[in-house]
Short mmCIF file of C-alpha atoms and ligand atoms in Angstrom, two decimals:
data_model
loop_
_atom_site.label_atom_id
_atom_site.label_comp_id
_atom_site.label_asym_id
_atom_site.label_seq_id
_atom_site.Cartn_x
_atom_site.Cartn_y
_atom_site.Cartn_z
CA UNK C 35 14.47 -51.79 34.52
CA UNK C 36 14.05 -52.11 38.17
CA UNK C 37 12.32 -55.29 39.92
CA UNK C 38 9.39 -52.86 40.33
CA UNK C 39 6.18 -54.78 39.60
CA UNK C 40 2.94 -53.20 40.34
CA UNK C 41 -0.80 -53.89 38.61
CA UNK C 42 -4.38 -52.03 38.17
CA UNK C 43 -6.90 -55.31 38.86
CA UNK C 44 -10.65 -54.23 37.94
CA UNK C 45 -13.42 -56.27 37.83
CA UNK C 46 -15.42 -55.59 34.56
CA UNK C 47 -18.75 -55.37 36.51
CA UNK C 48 -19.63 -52.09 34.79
CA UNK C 49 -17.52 -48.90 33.06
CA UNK C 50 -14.45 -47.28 34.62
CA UNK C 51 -15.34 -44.37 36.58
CA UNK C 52 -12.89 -41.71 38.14
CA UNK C 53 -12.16 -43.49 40.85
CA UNK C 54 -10.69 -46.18 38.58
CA UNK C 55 -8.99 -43.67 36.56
CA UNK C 56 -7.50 -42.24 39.73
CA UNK C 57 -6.26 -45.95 40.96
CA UNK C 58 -5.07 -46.63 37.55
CA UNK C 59 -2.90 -43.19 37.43
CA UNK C 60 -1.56 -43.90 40.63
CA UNK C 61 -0.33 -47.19 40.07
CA UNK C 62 0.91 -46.35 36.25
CA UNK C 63 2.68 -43.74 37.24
CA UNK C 64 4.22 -45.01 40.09
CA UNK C 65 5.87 -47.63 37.64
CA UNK C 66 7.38 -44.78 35.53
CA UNK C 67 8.93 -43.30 38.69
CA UNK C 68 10.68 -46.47 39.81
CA UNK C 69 10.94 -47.56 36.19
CA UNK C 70 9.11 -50.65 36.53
CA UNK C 71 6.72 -52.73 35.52
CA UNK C 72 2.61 -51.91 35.05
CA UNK C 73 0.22 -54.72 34.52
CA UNK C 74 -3.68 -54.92 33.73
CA UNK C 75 -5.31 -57.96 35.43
CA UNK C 76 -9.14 -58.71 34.63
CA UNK C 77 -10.50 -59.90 37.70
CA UNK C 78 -13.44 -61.83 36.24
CA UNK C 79 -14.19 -64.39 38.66
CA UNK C 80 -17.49 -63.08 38.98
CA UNK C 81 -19.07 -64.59 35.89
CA UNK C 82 -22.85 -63.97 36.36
CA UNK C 83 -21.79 -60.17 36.93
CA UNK C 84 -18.50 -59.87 34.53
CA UNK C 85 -19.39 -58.74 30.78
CA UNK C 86 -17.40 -59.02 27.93
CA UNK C 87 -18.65 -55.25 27.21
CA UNK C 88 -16.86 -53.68 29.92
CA UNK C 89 -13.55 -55.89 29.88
CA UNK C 90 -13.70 -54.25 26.31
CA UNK C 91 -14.22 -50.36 27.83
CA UNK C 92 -11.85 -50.93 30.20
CA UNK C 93 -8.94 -51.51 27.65
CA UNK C 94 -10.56 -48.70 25.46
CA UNK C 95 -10.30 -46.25 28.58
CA UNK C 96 -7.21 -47.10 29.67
CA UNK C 97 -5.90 -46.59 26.09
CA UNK C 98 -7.86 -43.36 25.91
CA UNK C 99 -6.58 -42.06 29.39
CA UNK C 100 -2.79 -42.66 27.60
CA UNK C 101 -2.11 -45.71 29.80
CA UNK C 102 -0.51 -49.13 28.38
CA UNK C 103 0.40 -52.12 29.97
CA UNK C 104 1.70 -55.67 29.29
CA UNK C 105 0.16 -58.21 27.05
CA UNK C 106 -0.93 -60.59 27.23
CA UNK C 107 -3.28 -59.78 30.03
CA UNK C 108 -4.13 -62.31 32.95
CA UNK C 109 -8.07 -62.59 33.07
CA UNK C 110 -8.77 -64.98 36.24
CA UNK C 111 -11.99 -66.57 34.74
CA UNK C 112 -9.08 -68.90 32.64
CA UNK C 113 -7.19 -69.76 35.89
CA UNK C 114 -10.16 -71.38 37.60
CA UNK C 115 -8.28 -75.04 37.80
CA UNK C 116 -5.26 -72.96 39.41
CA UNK C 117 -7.03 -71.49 42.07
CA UNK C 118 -9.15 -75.05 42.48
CA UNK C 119 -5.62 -76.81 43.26
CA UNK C 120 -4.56 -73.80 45.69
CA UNK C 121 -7.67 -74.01 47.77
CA UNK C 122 -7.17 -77.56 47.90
CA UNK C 123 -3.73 -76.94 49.31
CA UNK C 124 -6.19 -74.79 51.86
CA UNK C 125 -8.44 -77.33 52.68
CA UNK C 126 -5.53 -80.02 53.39
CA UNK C 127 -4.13 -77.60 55.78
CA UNK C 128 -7.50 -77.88 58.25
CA UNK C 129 -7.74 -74.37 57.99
CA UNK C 130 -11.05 -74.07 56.26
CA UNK C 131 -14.08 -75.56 56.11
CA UNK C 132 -17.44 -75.76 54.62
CA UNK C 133 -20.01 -73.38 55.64
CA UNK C 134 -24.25 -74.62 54.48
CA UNK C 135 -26.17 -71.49 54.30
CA UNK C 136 -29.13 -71.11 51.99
CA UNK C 137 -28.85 -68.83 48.87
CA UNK C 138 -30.60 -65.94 50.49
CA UNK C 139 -28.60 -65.59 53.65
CA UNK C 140 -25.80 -65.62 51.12
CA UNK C 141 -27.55 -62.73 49.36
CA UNK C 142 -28.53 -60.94 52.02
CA UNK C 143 -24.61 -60.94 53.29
CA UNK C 144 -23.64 -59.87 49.52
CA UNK C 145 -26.53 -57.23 50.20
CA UNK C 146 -25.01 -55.71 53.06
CA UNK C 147 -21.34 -55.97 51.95
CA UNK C 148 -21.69 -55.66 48.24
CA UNK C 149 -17.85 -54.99 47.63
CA UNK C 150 -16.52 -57.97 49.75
CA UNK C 151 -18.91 -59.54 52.06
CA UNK C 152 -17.23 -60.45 55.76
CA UNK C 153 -14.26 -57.71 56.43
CA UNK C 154 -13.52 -53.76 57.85
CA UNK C 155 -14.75 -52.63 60.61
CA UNK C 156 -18.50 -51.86 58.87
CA UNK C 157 -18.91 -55.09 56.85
CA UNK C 158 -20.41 -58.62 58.12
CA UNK C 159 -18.39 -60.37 60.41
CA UNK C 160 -19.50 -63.97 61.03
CA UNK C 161 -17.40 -65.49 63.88
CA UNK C 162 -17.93 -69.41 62.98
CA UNK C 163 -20.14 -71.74 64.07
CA UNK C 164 -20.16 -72.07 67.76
CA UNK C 165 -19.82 -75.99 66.94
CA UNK C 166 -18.12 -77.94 64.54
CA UNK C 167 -20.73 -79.54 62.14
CA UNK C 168 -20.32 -83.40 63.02
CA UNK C 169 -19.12 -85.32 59.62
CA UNK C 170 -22.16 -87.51 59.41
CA UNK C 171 -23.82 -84.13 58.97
CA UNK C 172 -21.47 -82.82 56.65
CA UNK C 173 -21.43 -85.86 54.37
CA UNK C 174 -25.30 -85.75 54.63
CA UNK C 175 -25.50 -82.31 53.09
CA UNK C 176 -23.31 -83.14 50.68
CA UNK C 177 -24.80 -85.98 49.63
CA UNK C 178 -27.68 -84.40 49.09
CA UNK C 179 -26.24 -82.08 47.23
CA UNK C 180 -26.53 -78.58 49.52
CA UNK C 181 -24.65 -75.65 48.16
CA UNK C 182 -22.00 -74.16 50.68
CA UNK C 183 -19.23 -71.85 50.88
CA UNK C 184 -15.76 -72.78 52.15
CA UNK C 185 -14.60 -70.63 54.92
CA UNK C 186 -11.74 -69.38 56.93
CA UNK C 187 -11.53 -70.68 59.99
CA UNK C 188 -9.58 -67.43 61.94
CA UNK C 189 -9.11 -69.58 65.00
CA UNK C 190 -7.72 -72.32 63.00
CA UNK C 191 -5.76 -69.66 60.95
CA UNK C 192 -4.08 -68.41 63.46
CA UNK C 193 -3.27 -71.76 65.64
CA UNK C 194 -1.54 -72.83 62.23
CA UNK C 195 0.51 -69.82 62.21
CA UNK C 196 1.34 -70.00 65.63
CA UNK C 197 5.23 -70.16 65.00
CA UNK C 198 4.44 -66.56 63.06
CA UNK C 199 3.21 -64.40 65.52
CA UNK C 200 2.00 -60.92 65.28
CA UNK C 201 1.89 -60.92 61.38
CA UNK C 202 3.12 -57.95 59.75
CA UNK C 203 2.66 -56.07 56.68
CA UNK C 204 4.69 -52.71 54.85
CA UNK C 205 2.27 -50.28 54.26
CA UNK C 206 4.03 -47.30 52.11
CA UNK C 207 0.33 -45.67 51.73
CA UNK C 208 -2.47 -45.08 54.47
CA UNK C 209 -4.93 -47.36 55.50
CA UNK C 210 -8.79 -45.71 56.24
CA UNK C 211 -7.20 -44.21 60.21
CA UNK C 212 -4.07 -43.14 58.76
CA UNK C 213 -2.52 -47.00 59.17
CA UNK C 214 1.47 -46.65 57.79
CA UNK C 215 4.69 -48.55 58.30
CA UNK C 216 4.92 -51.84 59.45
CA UNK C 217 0.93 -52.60 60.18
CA UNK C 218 -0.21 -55.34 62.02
CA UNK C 219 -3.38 -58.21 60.94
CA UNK C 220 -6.41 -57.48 62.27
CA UNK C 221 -8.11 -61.12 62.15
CA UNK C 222 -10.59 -59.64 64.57
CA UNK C 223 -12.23 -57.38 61.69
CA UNK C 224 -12.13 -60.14 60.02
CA UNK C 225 -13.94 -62.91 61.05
CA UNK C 226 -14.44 -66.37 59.25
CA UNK C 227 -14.35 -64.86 55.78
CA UNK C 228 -15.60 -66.83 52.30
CA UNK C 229 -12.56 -68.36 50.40
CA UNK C 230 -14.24 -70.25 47.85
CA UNK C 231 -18.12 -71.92 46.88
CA UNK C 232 -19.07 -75.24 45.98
CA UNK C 233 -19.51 -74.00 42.23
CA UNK C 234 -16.97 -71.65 42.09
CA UNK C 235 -13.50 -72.54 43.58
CA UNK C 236 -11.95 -68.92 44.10
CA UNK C 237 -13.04 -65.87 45.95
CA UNK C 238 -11.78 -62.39 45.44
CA UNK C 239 -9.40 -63.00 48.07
CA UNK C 240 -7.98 -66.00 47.04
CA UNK C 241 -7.14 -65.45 43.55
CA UNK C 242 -5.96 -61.67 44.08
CA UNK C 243 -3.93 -63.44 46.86
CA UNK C 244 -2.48 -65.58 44.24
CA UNK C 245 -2.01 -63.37 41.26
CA UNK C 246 -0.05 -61.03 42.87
CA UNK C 247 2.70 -63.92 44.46
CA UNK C 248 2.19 -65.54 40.66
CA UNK C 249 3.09 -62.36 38.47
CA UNK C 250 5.73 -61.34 41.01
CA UNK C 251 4.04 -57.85 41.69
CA UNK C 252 6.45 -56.05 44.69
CA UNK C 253 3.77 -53.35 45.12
CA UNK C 254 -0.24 -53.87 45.37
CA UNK C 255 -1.65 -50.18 44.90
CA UNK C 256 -5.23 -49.87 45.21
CA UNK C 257 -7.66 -47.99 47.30
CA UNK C 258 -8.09 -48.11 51.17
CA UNK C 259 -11.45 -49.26 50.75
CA UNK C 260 -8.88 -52.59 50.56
CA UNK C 261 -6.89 -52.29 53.18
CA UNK C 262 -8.74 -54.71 55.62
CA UNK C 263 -9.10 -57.18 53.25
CA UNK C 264 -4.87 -57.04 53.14
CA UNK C 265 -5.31 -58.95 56.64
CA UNK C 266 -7.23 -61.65 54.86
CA UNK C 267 -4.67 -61.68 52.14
CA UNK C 268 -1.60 -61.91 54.22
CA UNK C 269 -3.13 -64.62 56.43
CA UNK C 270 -3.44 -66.69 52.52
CA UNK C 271 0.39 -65.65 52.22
CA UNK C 272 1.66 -67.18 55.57
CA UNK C 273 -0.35 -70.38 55.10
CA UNK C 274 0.52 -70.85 51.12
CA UNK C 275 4.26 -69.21 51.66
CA UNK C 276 3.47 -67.36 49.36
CA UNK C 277 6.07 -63.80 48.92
CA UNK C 278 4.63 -60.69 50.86
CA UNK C 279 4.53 -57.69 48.63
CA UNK C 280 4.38 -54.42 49.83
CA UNK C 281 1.37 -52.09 49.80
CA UNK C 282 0.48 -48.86 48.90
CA UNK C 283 -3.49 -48.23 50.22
CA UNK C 284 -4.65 -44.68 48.36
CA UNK C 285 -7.56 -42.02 49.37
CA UNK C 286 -10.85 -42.69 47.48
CA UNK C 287 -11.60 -39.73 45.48
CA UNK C 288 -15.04 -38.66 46.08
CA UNK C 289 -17.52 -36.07 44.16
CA UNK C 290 -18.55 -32.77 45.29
CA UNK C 291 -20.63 -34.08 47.66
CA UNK C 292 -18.20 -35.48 49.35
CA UNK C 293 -19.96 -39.25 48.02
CA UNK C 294 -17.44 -41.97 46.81
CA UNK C 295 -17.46 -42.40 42.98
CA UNK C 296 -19.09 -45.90 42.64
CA UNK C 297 -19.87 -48.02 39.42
CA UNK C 298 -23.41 -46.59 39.98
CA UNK C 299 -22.73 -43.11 39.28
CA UNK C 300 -23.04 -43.24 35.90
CA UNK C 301 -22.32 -39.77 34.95
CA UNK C 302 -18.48 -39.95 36.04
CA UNK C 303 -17.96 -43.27 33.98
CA UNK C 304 -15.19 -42.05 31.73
CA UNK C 305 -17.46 -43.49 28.69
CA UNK C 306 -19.95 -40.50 30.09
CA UNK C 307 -17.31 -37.92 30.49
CA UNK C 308 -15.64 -38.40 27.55
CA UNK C 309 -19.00 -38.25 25.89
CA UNK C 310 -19.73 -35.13 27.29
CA UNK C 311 -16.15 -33.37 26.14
CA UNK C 312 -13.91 -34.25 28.62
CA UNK C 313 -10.19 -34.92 27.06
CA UNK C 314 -7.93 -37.64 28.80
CA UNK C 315 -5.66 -34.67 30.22
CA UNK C 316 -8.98 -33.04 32.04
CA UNK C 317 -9.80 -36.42 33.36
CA UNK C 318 -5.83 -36.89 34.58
CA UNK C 319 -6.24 -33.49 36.21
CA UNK C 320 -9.52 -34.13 37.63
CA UNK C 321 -8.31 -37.39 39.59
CA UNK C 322 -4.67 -34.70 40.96
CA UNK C 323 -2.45 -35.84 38.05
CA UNK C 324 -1.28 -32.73 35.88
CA UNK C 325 1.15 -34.33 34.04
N1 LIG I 139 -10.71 -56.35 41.55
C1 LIG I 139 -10.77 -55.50 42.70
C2 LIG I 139 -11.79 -54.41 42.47
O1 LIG I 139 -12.17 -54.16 41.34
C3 LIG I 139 -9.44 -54.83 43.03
C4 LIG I 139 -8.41 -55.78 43.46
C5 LIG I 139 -7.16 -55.20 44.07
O2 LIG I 139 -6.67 -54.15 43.61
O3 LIG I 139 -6.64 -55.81 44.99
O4 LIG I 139 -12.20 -53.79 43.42
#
């Protein structure tokens, strides 16, 4: 077996659609060609929007579509203490800090970036405070008990890294413009992006940051709608020296219309297709697989 590792990471916010079939195919099978490893992480972070019913479909489809993976399978919602002790590794650093906004200006970024609020080109980008919140105010609000999020400060990101310049990543895929090779960070598109909230001591970016280093994947394949957020996640790498895999961005498939398949299209949920006749080999064909 080759030192191959590569994983298929959904979140189990609703059923598998194509798209996910089409990630998971990609990855899978580019595990069989380098005879390597293929894991299946539930990213379930999200607990107010995670169900128990869709972690189940998604190992029922995955089965179904003739995929298997390693068991046991890492679900982050059991690794919350982990990621706690990481972003406290963070927050020693000076690199982040704690960011008071009510709920609905959180809600209203979610609203606008539903996927991952704060990177790309499109999505929110909040540029920090113009001032640093004194600490009398700080230990105010927290004494009184005011939700906040912990961001990245970029700025302060960057001044840490300053013996690192010009980070670099290998991508083997294509970003959104047709980004390949040896890509640089793009903090700019970035901004000061959410790494963790008072209640909940993880992000997206943080824990997919540190599942990959922890189960020694060499090869993050997922979709380019991704590929900015690699910035945030290589920043986490160079700050946490953590190991820098390399990554394979792929094309979204999209619908006849040319839309992106998205958990709200229910009729291309594999659950839907298969009820409606499809076998796993139409659905491998469907997504450019005919094997
Ligand atoms: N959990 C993420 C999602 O469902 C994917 C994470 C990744 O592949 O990096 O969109």
């Amino acid at each position: 077996m080759s030192d191959f590792v590569t994983r298929f990471a959904p979140s189990p916010t609703g059923f598998l659609h194509l798209g996910h079939a089409y990630s998971a195919l990609t990855a899978w099978q580019a595990a069989q060609e380098a005879g390597g490893r293929f894991l299946l992480r539930i990213e379930d972070i999200d607990t107010t929007r995670c169900k128990p019913e869709f972690e189940a479909a998604i190992y029922e489809d995955l089965s179904w579509l003739g995929l298997s993976w390693e068991t046991p399978v890492r679900r982050q919602s059991e690794h919350f203490d982990d990621y706690r002790a990481e972003l406290d590794r963070l927050i020693a650093t000076g690199v982040i800090y704690r960011c008071f906004k009510t709920r609905k200006e959180v809600m209203d970024e979610i609203a606008r970036a539903p996927h991952h609020p704060g990177e790309g080109p499109d999505g929110v980008i909040y540029p920090g405070p113009a001032e640093k919140m004194s600490p009398e105010e700080e230990a105010n609000r927290i004494a009184a008990g005011e939700a906040f999020a912990w961001r990245l400060s970029m700025a302060a990101a960057i001044a840490a890294l300053g013996d690192q310049p010009g980070l670099t990543f290998t991508e083997e895929g294509e970003g959104p413009n047709g980004e390949t090779g040896t890509c640089a960070i793009q903090p700019d598109l970035i901004g000061d992006v959410i790494l963790a909230r008072k209640d909940i001591g993880t992000s997206y970016h943080l824990a997919v940051t540190l599942d990959d280093a922890l189960q020694g994947v060499t090869h993050v394949i997922r979709g380019q709608d991704l590929f900015f957020a690699t910035t945030i996640h290589r920043i986490i790498q160079a700050l946490l020296g953590l190991p820098v895999p390399i990554y394979r961005h792929h094309g979204l498939i999209s619908g006849e219309d040319g839309a992106r398949f998205t958990k709200r299209d229910k009729s291309q949920t594999l659950r839907a297709l298969r009820a409606n006749g499809s076998r796993p080999e139409d659905i491998r064909l469907q997504s450019g697989f005919n094997w």
